[in-house]
Structures are given as C-alpha cells and as structure tokens.
Short mmCIF file of C-alpha atoms in Angstrom, two decimals:
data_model
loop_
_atom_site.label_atom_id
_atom_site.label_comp_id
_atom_site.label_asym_id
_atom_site.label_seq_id
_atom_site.Cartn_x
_atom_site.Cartn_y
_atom_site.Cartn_z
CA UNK A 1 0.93 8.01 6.06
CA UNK A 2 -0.75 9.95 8.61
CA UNK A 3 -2.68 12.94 8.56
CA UNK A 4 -2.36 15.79 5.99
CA UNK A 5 -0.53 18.42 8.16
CA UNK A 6 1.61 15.75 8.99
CA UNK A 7 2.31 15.10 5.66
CA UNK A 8 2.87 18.40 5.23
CA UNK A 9 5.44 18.83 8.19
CA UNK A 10 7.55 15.65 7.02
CA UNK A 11 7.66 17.17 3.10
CA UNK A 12 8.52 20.92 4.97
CA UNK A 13 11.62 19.49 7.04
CA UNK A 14 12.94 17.34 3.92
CA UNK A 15 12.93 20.29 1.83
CA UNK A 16 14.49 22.43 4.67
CA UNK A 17 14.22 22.62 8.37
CA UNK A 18 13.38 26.66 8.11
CA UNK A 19 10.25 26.38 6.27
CA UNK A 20 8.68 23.93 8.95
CA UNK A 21 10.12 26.08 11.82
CA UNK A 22 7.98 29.01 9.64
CA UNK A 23 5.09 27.05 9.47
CA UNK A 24 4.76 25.52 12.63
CA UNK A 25 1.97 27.80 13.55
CA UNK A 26 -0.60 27.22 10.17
CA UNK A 27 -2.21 24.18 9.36
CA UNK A 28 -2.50 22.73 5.82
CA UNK A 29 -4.92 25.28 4.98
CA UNK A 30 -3.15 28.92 6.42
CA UNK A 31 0.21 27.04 4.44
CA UNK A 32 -2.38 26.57 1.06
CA UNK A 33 -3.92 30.36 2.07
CA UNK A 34 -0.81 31.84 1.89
CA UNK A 35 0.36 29.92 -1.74
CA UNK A 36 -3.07 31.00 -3.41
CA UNK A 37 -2.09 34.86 -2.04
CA UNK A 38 1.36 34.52 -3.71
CA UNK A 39 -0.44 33.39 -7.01
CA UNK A 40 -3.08 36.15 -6.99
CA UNK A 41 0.01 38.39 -6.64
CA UNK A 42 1.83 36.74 -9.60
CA UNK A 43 -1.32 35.98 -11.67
CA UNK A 44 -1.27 40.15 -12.83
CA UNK A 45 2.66 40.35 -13.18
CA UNK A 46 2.40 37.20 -15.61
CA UNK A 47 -0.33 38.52 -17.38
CA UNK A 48 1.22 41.89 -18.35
CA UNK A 49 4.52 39.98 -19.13
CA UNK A 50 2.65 37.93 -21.73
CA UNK A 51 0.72 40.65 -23.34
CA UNK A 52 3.73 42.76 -23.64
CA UNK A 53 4.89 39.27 -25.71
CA UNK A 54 2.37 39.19 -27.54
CA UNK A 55 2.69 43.01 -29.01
CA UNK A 56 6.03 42.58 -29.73
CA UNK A 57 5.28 40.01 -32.00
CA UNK A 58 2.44 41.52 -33.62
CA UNK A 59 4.50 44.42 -34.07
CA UNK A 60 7.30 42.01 -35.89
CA UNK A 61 4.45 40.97 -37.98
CA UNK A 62 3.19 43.53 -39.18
CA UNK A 63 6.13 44.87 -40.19
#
C-alpha cells in the first residue's frame, strides 16, 4: 500500500486532480488539521439548526 500520505495522494487524484495539486504542500496531518477546522466551524451552525428543530416541535406540541 505504501505509506499514509501516499495513500492519501492516490485517494486525492482519484477523486480529482485539483485537490492533490491543493494539497501537495500538507502532509496527512495539515490535510486532517484543516478537516477538524471545517468541523469546529460546522459543529455551532448544526447545533443551532437542531435546536431551532427542536422548538418548533415543542411549540407544535404544546399546542
């Protein structure tokens, strides 16, 4: 298989050749830094989404 960047690179150009070209300058770990930034980002936006849910349907409810 090889190691895990070059795992990495192989998965990056099947999926498409501009992510790799992107990446070419982080390792596994700056590639898995940057994913765990976009979920810290998302993590609050999801979390508001759901509450706001979750009111509506109490709201329904008690009605």
């Amino acid at each position: 298989m090889g190691t895990e960047p070059e795992v990495l690179e192989s998965i990056a150009k099947g999926l498409n050749p501009g992510i790799q070209a992107n990446n070419k300058h982080l390792d596994g770990r700056g590639a898995m830094l940057r994913w765990s930034g976009g979920l810290l980002i998302a993590a609050p936006v999801i979390g508001v989404i759901a509450y706001l849910i979750g009111l509506a349907i109490a709201s329904r409810q008690a009605v």
